[in-house]
Amino acid sequence: MWKTRLLLFFILLLFLLVPYVMNNAFTFRLSELLILILFAASFQFIARTAGMFSLGHAAFYGIGAYASAFFIQKGYSIYIAILLAGVIAVIISQVIGYLSLKSTGIYFAMLTLSLAQVVYLIIYRTPALGGQDGIPGILAKPLNIFGWEFDISRPENYYFVILITVILSMGILFYLTNSSLGHFLRSIRENSVRTSALGIHVKRYQMVAFGISGFFGGVAGSLLSPLEGIITPETLAWTQSALPLIIVLIGGINSFWGPVVGAITFEIFHVITLNSGASNMYLGIILLLTVLVFPDGVIGVSKRLTAIVRKTRRNKSIGEIGELKGVGKHGDSTARRSI
């Protein structure tokens, strides 16, 4: 256990040192990666824990981004804007969840996609929200920390706001996943009829899961608008909803750390294929191979390889012990014959 904590400490230390040892471009990309991890993790909470595959998750992400942009331009502190953006995303998630949970399976997924597109069209055609041009000039005001002003309009400083928010959010999601709420949601995922027969209100717990997922999806989006400086309706597009699903599948949907590994893997392949002119084609091939050959994602592959290595070492150790026993017996018999 102490080795894991030590490793996490060194990883956190490396993240804290990034703005001081790397250039602003790298810090900006890493900030985007952290936001992507939280976006995918918020989706995984309902997909893995509750067994609900929403194809409209970009609605919460985009609502969070627009809400934080609105509150920041009104002069609110960044953390007040993030919190309010999350609350508004929860309200929208409850509306979408209430309407979508009337169906199950593929019909549920299609309903979430349709309702998310409705949200997209409303924002796209609302002049007060900038219409198709979006909201430009999003500049967060400095944070006042015990009388010391911290200018977060600079990407290298705003990076720390993103890092702290993502770490806290992932910690809360980890706790909720392993709490009694998470156990109830997993039982609903496995057999909702049997869970309902035990006296558990299935729809209520599903709505709670939808709200939690919507909140952290909104928080992820709220972090994006001050980083980019502009937000457009494309943040709510249906293609954006496919992004967390792809990341979770690549990383491994059966592991809490799937979004982290998946986002890093996705970003690496994106950078490698960026100049090829066919990055989407390569991404499609990777996703196809993941689904067909490695259904448990990168984490599943690493676990299999680890198991194979351990088994090989164990068999080798057993073989060596057997040889030693054989030598011992041979030595004893030789000694007896010599006597």
CSV table of C-alpha atoms in Angstrom, one decimal:
chain,number,residue,atom,x,y,z
A,1,MET,CA,0.0,0.0,0.0
A,2,TRP,CA,2.8,2.4,0.8
A,3,LYS,CA,4.4,1.8,-2.6
A,4,THR,CA,1.1,2.9,-4.3
A,5,ARG,CA,0.9,6.0,-2.1
A,6,LEU,CA,4.6,6.8,-2.9
A,7,LEU,CA,4.0,6.4,-6.6
A,8,LEU,CA,0.9,8.7,-6.5
A,9,PHE,CA,2.9,11.2,-4.6
A,10,PHE,CA,5.6,11.3,-7.2
A,11,ILE,CA,3.1,11.5,-10.0
A,12,LEU,CA,1.4,14.5,-8.3
A,13,LEU,CA,4.8,16.1,-7.8
A,14,LEU,CA,5.5,15.8,-11.5
A,15,PHE,CA,2.2,17.3,-12.4
A,16,LEU,CA,2.9,20.3,-10.1
A,17,LEU,CA,6.3,20.8,-11.7
A,18,VAL,CA,5.0,20.8,-15.3
A,19,PRO,CA,4.5,24.6,-15.7
A,20,TYR,CA,8.0,25.3,-14.3
A,21,VAL,CA,9.9,22.7,-16.5
A,22,MET,CA,7.8,22.6,-19.7
A,23,ASN,CA,6.7,25.3,-22.1
A,24,ASN,CA,3.2,26.9,-22.3
A,25,ALA,CA,2.2,24.8,-25.3
A,26,PHE,CA,2.7,21.6,-23.4
A,27,THR,CA,1.0,22.9,-20.3
A,28,PHE,CA,-2.0,23.9,-22.4
A,29,ARG,CA,-2.2,20.4,-23.9
A,30,LEU,CA,-1.9,18.8,-20.5
A,31,SER,CA,-4.7,21.1,-19.2
A,32,GLU,CA,-6.9,19.9,-22.1
A,33,LEU,CA,-6.0,16.3,-21.3
A,34,LEU,CA,-7.0,16.7,-17.6
A,35,ILE,CA,-10.4,18.1,-18.6
A,36,LEU,CA,-10.9,15.2,-21.0
A,37,ILE,CA,-10.1,12.7,-18.2
A,38,LEU,CA,-12.8,14.3,-16.0
A,39,PHE,CA,-15.3,14.4,-18.9
A,40,ALA,CA,-14.7,10.7,-19.6
A,41,ALA,CA,-14.8,9.8,-15.9
A,42,SER,CA,-18.2,11.5,-15.5
A,43,PHE,CA,-19.5,9.4,-18.4
A,44,GLN,CA,-18.0,6.2,-17.0
A,45,PHE,CA,-19.8,6.7,-13.7
A,46,ILE,CA,-23.2,6.0,-15.3
A,47,ALA,CA,-21.9,3.6,-18.0
A,48,ARG,CA,-19.8,1.3,-15.7
A,49,THR,CA,-21.4,1.8,-12.3
A,50,ALA,CA,-25.1,2.2,-13.3
A,51,GLY,CA,-25.0,0.4,-16.7
A,52,MET,CA,-26.6,3.4,-18.5
A,53,PHE,CA,-25.0,4.3,-21.9
A,54,SER,CA,-25.8,7.9,-22.6
A,55,LEU,CA,-25.1,9.2,-26.0
A,56,GLY,CA,-25.9,12.8,-25.0
A,57,HIS,CA,-23.3,13.4,-22.5
A,58,ALA,CA,-22.0,16.4,-24.4
A,59,ALA,CA,-25.1,18.3,-23.3
A,60,PHE,CA,-23.8,18.5,-19.7
A,61,TYR,CA,-20.3,19.3,-20.9
A,62,GLY,CA,-21.5,22.1,-23.1
A,63,ILE,CA,-24.0,23.5,-20.6
A,64,GLY,CA,-21.2,23.6,-18.0
A,65,ALA,CA,-18.9,25.5,-20.5
A,66,TYR,CA,-21.6,28.0,-21.4
A,67,ALA,CA,-22.7,28.5,-17.8
A,68,SER,CA,-19.1,29.2,-16.5
A,69,ALA,CA,-18.5,31.6,-19.5
A,70,PHE,CA,-21.7,33.5,-18.5
A,71,PHE,CA,-20.9,33.7,-14.8
A,72,ILE,CA,-17.2,34.6,-15.4
A,73,GLN,CA,-18.2,37.5,-17.7
A,74,LYS,CA,-20.6,38.6,-14.9
A,75,GLY,CA,-17.5,38.9,-12.6
A,76,TYR,CA,-18.0,35.8,-10.5
A,77,SER,CA,-14.9,33.9,-9.1
A,78,ILE,CA,-13.8,30.9,-11.1
A,79,TYR,CA,-14.8,28.4,-8.4
A,80,ILE,CA,-18.2,30.0,-7.9
A,81,ALA,CA,-18.7,29.8,-11.7
A,82,ILE,CA,-17.6,26.1,-11.7
A,83,LEU,CA,-20.0,25.2,-8.9
A,84,LEU,CA,-22.9,27.1,-10.5
A,85,ALA,CA,-22.1,25.5,-13.8
A,86,GLY,CA,-22.2,22.0,-12.2
A,87,VAL,CA,-25.6,22.8,-10.6
A,88,ILE,CA,-27.1,24.0,-13.9
A,89,ALA,CA,-25.8,20.8,-15.5
A,90,VAL,CA,-27.5,18.8,-12.8
A,91,ILE,CA,-30.8,20.5,-13.5
A,92,ILE,CA,-30.5,19.7,-17.2
A,93,SER,CA,-29.4,16.1,-16.5
A,94,GLN,CA,-32.5,15.6,-14.4
A,95,VAL,CA,-34.8,16.7,-17.2
A,96,ILE,CA,-33.0,14.5,-19.8
A,97,GLY,CA,-32.8,11.6,-17.3
A,98,TYR,CA,-36.5,11.8,-16.4
A,99,LEU,CA,-37.5,11.7,-20.1
A,100,SER,CA,-34.9,9.1,-21.1
A,101,LEU,CA,-35.3,6.6,-18.3
A,102,LYS,CA,-38.8,5.8,-19.6
A,103,SER,CA,-36.9,3.5,-22.0
A,104,THR,CA,-34.0,1.1,-21.7
A,105,GLY,CA,-31.2,-0.2,-23.8
A,106,ILE,CA,-30.7,1.2,-27.2
A,107,TYR,CA,-33.9,3.3,-26.9
A,108,PHE,CA,-32.5,5.0,-23.8
A,109,ALA,CA,-29.3,5.8,-25.7
A,110,MET,CA,-31.1,7.2,-28.6
A,111,LEU,CA,-33.4,9.3,-26.4
A,112,THR,CA,-30.4,10.9,-24.6
A,113,LEU,CA,-28.8,11.6,-28.0
A,114,SER,CA,-32.0,13.2,-29.3
A,115,LEU,CA,-32.5,15.4,-26.2
A,116,ALA,CA,-28.9,16.5,-26.2
A,117,GLN,CA,-29.4,17.6,-29.8
A,118,VAL,CA,-32.4,19.6,-28.7
A,119,VAL,CA,-30.2,21.4,-26.2
A,120,TYR,CA,-27.6,22.0,-28.9
A,121,LEU,CA,-30.2,23.5,-31.2
A,122,ILE,CA,-31.6,25.8,-28.5
A,123,ILE,CA,-28.1,27.2,-27.7
A,124,TYR,CA,-27.2,27.4,-31.4
A,125,ARG,CA,-30.3,29.5,-32.1
A,126,THR,CA,-30.2,31.7,-29.1
A,127,PRO,CA,-28.7,35.2,-29.9
A,128,ALA,CA,-28.1,36.0,-26.2
A,129,LEU,CA,-25.7,33.1,-26.1
A,130,GLY,CA,-23.9,34.2,-29.3
A,131,GLY,CA,-25.7,31.9,-31.6
A,132,GLN,CA,-23.4,29.9,-33.9
A,133,ASP,CA,-20.5,32.3,-33.1
A,134,GLY,CA,-20.5,31.4,-29.4
A,135,ILE,CA,-19.2,33.5,-26.5
A,136,PRO,CA,-15.7,35.0,-27.0
A,137,GLY,CA,-13.4,36.9,-24.7
A,138,ILE,CA,-13.8,34.6,-21.6
A,139,LEU,CA,-11.3,35.8,-19.1
A,140,ALA,CA,-11.3,34.6,-15.5
A,141,LYS,CA,-10.5,37.3,-12.9
A,142,PRO,CA,-7.6,36.8,-10.6
A,143,LEU,CA,-8.0,34.6,-7.5
A,144,ASN,CA,-7.6,36.3,-4.2
A,145,ILE,CA,-5.7,33.8,-1.9
A,146,PHE,CA,-5.3,35.4,1.6
A,147,GLY,CA,-4.7,38.8,0.1
A,148,TRP,CA,-2.4,37.5,-2.6
A,149,GLU,CA,-3.7,37.8,-6.2
A,150,PHE,CA,-3.1,34.8,-8.5
A,151,ASP,CA,-3.6,35.7,-12.1
A,152,ILE,CA,-5.3,32.7,-13.7
A,153,SER,CA,-5.8,34.4,-17.0
A,154,ARG,CA,-2.4,33.0,-17.9
A,155,PRO,CA,-2.6,29.3,-19.0
A,156,GLU,CA,0.4,28.2,-16.9
A,157,ASN,CA,-1.4,29.6,-13.8
A,158,TYR,CA,-4.9,28.4,-14.8
A,159,TYR,CA,-3.4,24.9,-15.1
A,160,PHE,CA,-3.3,24.6,-11.3
A,161,VAL,CA,-7.0,25.4,-11.1
A,162,ILE,CA,-7.7,22.6,-13.5
A,163,LEU,CA,-5.4,20.2,-11.7
A,164,ILE,CA,-6.9,20.8,-8.3
A,165,THR,CA,-10.5,20.6,-9.6
A,166,VAL,CA,-9.9,17.4,-11.5
A,167,ILE,CA,-8.1,15.7,-8.6
A,168,LEU,CA,-10.9,16.6,-6.2
A,169,SER,CA,-13.6,15.5,-8.7
A,170,MET,CA,-11.9,12.2,-9.4
A,171,GLY,CA,-11.5,11.6,-5.6
A,172,ILE,CA,-15.2,12.2,-5.1
A,173,LEU,CA,-16.1,9.9,-8.0
A,174,PHE,CA,-13.8,7.2,-6.7
A,175,TYR,CA,-15.5,7.4,-3.2
A,176,LEU,CA,-19.0,7.4,-4.7
A,177,THR,CA,-18.2,4.4,-7.0
A,178,ASN,CA,-17.0,2.3,-3.9
A,179,SER,CA,-19.7,3.6,-1.6
A,180,SER,CA,-23.1,2.0,-0.8
A,181,LEU,CA,-24.6,4.1,-3.6
A,182,GLY,CA,-22.1,2.5,-6.0
A,183,HIS,CA,-23.1,-1.0,-4.8
A,184,PHE,CA,-26.8,-0.2,-5.2
A,185,LEU,CA,-26.2,1.1,-8.7
A,186,ARG,CA,-24.2,-2.0,-9.7
A,187,SER,CA,-26.9,-4.3,-8.4
A,188,ILE,CA,-29.4,-2.3,-10.6
A,189,ARG,CA,-27.0,-2.7,-13.5
A,190,GLU,CA,-26.8,-6.5,-13.0
A,191,ASN,CA,-30.6,-7.1,-12.4
A,192,SER,CA,-32.9,-4.2,-12.0
A,193,VAL,CA,-36.0,-6.4,-11.5
A,194,ARG,CA,-34.5,-8.4,-8.7
A,195,THR,CA,-33.1,-5.1,-7.1
A,196,SER,CA,-36.6,-3.6,-7.3
A,197,ALA,CA,-38.0,-6.7,-5.6
A,198,LEU,CA,-35.7,-6.1,-2.7
A,199,GLY,CA,-37.4,-2.8,-2.0
A,200,ILE,CA,-34.9,-0.5,-3.7
A,201,HIS,CA,-36.3,2.4,-5.8
A,202,VAL,CA,-34.5,1.8,-9.1
A,203,LYS,CA,-35.6,4.9,-10.9
A,204,ARG,CA,-34.6,7.1,-8.0
A,205,TYR,CA,-31.1,5.7,-7.8
A,206,GLN,CA,-30.8,6.0,-11.6
A,207,MET,CA,-31.8,9.7,-11.4
A,208,VAL,CA,-29.2,10.3,-8.7
A,209,ALA,CA,-26.5,8.6,-10.8
A,210,PHE,CA,-27.6,10.7,-13.8
A,211,GLY,CA,-27.4,13.9,-11.6
A,212,ILE,CA,-23.9,13.0,-10.3
A,213,SER,CA,-22.7,12.2,-13.9
A,214,GLY,CA,-24.2,15.5,-15.2
A,215,PHE,CA,-22.6,17.5,-12.4
A,216,PHE,CA,-19.1,16.4,-13.1
A,217,GLY,CA,-19.7,16.5,-16.8
A,218,GLY,CA,-20.7,20.2,-16.3
A,219,VAL,CA,-17.6,20.8,-14.1
A,220,ALA,CA,-15.4,19.4,-16.9
A,221,GLY,CA,-17.0,21.8,-19.4
A,222,SER,CA,-16.8,24.7,-17.0
A,223,LEU,CA,-13.0,24.3,-16.9
A,224,LEU,CA,-12.8,24.4,-20.7
A,225,SER,CA,-14.2,27.9,-21.5
A,226,PRO,CA,-11.6,30.0,-19.5
A,227,LEU,CA,-8.8,27.8,-20.9
A,228,GLU,CA,-9.9,28.3,-24.5
A,229,GLY,CA,-11.1,31.8,-24.1
A,230,ILE,CA,-14.1,31.1,-26.3
A,231,ILE,CA,-16.9,28.6,-26.3
A,232,THR,CA,-19.1,27.6,-29.4
A,233,PRO,CA,-22.1,25.3,-29.9
A,234,GLU,CA,-19.8,22.6,-31.3
A,235,THR,CA,-19.0,21.7,-27.7
A,236,LEU,CA,-22.5,20.2,-27.5
A,237,ALA,CA,-22.4,18.5,-30.9
A,238,TRP,CA,-23.3,14.8,-31.0
A,239,THR,CA,-19.7,14.0,-32.1
A,240,GLN,CA,-18.5,15.4,-28.8
A,241,SER,CA,-20.7,12.8,-27.0
A,242,ALA,CA,-18.9,10.0,-28.7
A,243,LEU,CA,-15.6,11.2,-27.3
A,244,PRO,CA,-15.9,10.0,-23.7
A,245,LEU,CA,-17.3,6.6,-25.0
A,246,ILE,CA,-14.3,6.1,-27.2
A,247,ILE,CA,-11.8,7.1,-24.4
A,248,VAL,CA,-13.5,4.7,-21.9
A,249,LEU,CA,-13.5,1.8,-24.4
A,250,ILE,CA,-9.8,2.4,-25.2
A,251,GLY,CA,-8.8,2.6,-21.6
A,252,GLY,CA,-11.0,-0.1,-20.2
A,253,ILE,CA,-14.6,0.4,-19.1
A,254,ASN,CA,-14.3,-2.1,-16.3
A,255,SER,CA,-11.7,-0.1,-14.4
A,256,PHE,CA,-12.1,3.2,-12.6
A,257,TRP,CA,-8.8,4.3,-14.1
A,258,GLY,CA,-10.0,3.5,-17.6
A,259,PRO,CA,-10.7,7.2,-18.5
A,260,VAL,CA,-7.2,8.2,-17.3
A,261,VAL,CA,-5.4,5.5,-19.4
A,262,GLY,CA,-7.8,6.0,-22.3
A,263,ALA,CA,-7.4,9.7,-22.5
A,264,ILE,CA,-3.6,9.5,-22.4
A,265,THR,CA,-3.7,6.8,-25.1
A,266,PHE,CA,-6.1,8.8,-27.2
A,267,GLU,CA,-4.0,11.9,-26.9
A,268,ILE,CA,-0.8,10.0,-27.9
A,269,PHE,CA,-2.4,8.6,-31.0
A,270,HIS,CA,-4.0,11.9,-31.9
A,271,VAL,CA,-0.6,13.7,-31.7
A,272,ILE,CA,1.1,10.9,-33.7
A,273,THR,CA,-1.5,10.9,-36.5
A,274,LEU,CA,-2.3,14.6,-36.5
A,275,ASN,CA,-0.2,15.4,-39.6
A,276,SER,CA,-1.2,12.3,-41.5
A,277,GLY,CA,-4.4,13.8,-42.8
A,278,ALA,CA,-6.3,10.6,-41.8
A,279,SER,CA,-6.3,10.8,-38.0
A,280,ASN,CA,-10.0,9.8,-37.8
A,281,MET,CA,-9.4,6.7,-39.9
A,282,TYR,CA,-6.6,5.6,-37.6
A,283,LEU,CA,-8.7,6.3,-34.6
A,284,GLY,CA,-11.5,4.2,-36.1
A,285,ILE,CA,-9.1,1.3,-36.7
A,286,ILE,CA,-7.8,1.5,-33.1
A,287,LEU,CA,-11.3,1.5,-31.7
A,288,LEU,CA,-12.3,-1.4,-33.9
A,289,LEU,CA,-9.3,-3.5,-32.7
A,290,THR,CA,-10.1,-2.5,-29.1
A,291,VAL,CA,-13.7,-3.7,-29.3
A,292,LEU,CA,-12.9,-6.9,-31.2
A,293,VAL,CA,-9.6,-8.0,-29.8
A,294,PHE,CA,-9.1,-6.2,-26.5
A,295,PRO,CA,-12.7,-5.6,-25.1
A,296,ASP,CA,-11.2,-4.7,-21.7
A,297,GLY,CA,-9.0,-1.9,-23.2
A,298,VAL,CA,-5.4,-1.1,-22.5
A,299,ILE,CA,-5.8,-1.8,-18.7
A,300,GLY,CA,-7.3,-5.3,-19.6
A,301,VAL,CA,-4.3,-6.0,-21.8
A,302,SER,CA,-1.8,-4.9,-19.2
A,303,LYS,CA,-3.6,-7.2,-16.6
A,304,ARG,CA,-3.4,-10.1,-18.9
A,305,LEU,CA,0.3,-9.6,-19.6
A,306,THR,CA,1.0,-9.2,-15.9
A,307,ALA,CA,-0.9,-12.4,-15.2
A,308,ILE,CA,1.1,-14.3,-17.9
A,309,VAL,CA,4.4,-13.0,-16.5
A,310,ARG,CA,3.4,-14.0,-13.0
A,311,LYS,CA,2.3,-17.4,-14.1
A,312,THR,CA,5.5,-18.0,-16.0
A,313,ARG,CA,7.6,-17.0,-13.0
A,314,ARG,CA,5.5,-19.2,-10.7
A,315,ASN,CA,5.9,-22.2,-13.0
A,316,LYS,CA,9.6,-21.5,-13.2
A,317,SER,CA,9.9,-21.3,-9.4
A,318,ILE,CA,7.9,-24.6,-9.0
A,319,GLY,CA,10.2,-26.2,-11.6
A,320,GLU,CA,13.3,-25.1,-9.8
A,321,ILE,CA,11.9,-26.3,-6.4
A,322,GLY,CA,11.1,-29.7,-8.1
A,323,GLU,CA,14.6,-29.9,-9.4
A,324,LEU,CA,16.1,-29.2,-6.0
A,325,LYS,CA,13.9,-31.8,-4.4
A,326,GLY,CA,15.0,-34.3,-7.1
A,327,VAL,CA,18.7,-33.5,-6.3
A,328,GLY,CA,18.0,-33.9,-2.6
A,329,LYS,CA,16.5,-37.3,-3.1
A,330,HIS,CA,19.2,-38.4,-5.4
A,331,GLY,CA,21.8,-37.2,-2.9
A,332,ASP,CA,20.1,-39.1,-0.1
A,333,SER,CA,20.0,-42.3,-2.1
A,334,THR,CA,23.6,-42.0,-3.2
A,335,ALA,CA,24.6,-41.5,0.4
A,336,ARG,CA,22.6,-44.6,1.5
A,337,ARG,CA,24.2,-46.7,-1.3
A,338,SER,CA,27.6,-45.5,-0.2
A,339,ILE,CA,26.9,-46.6,3.3
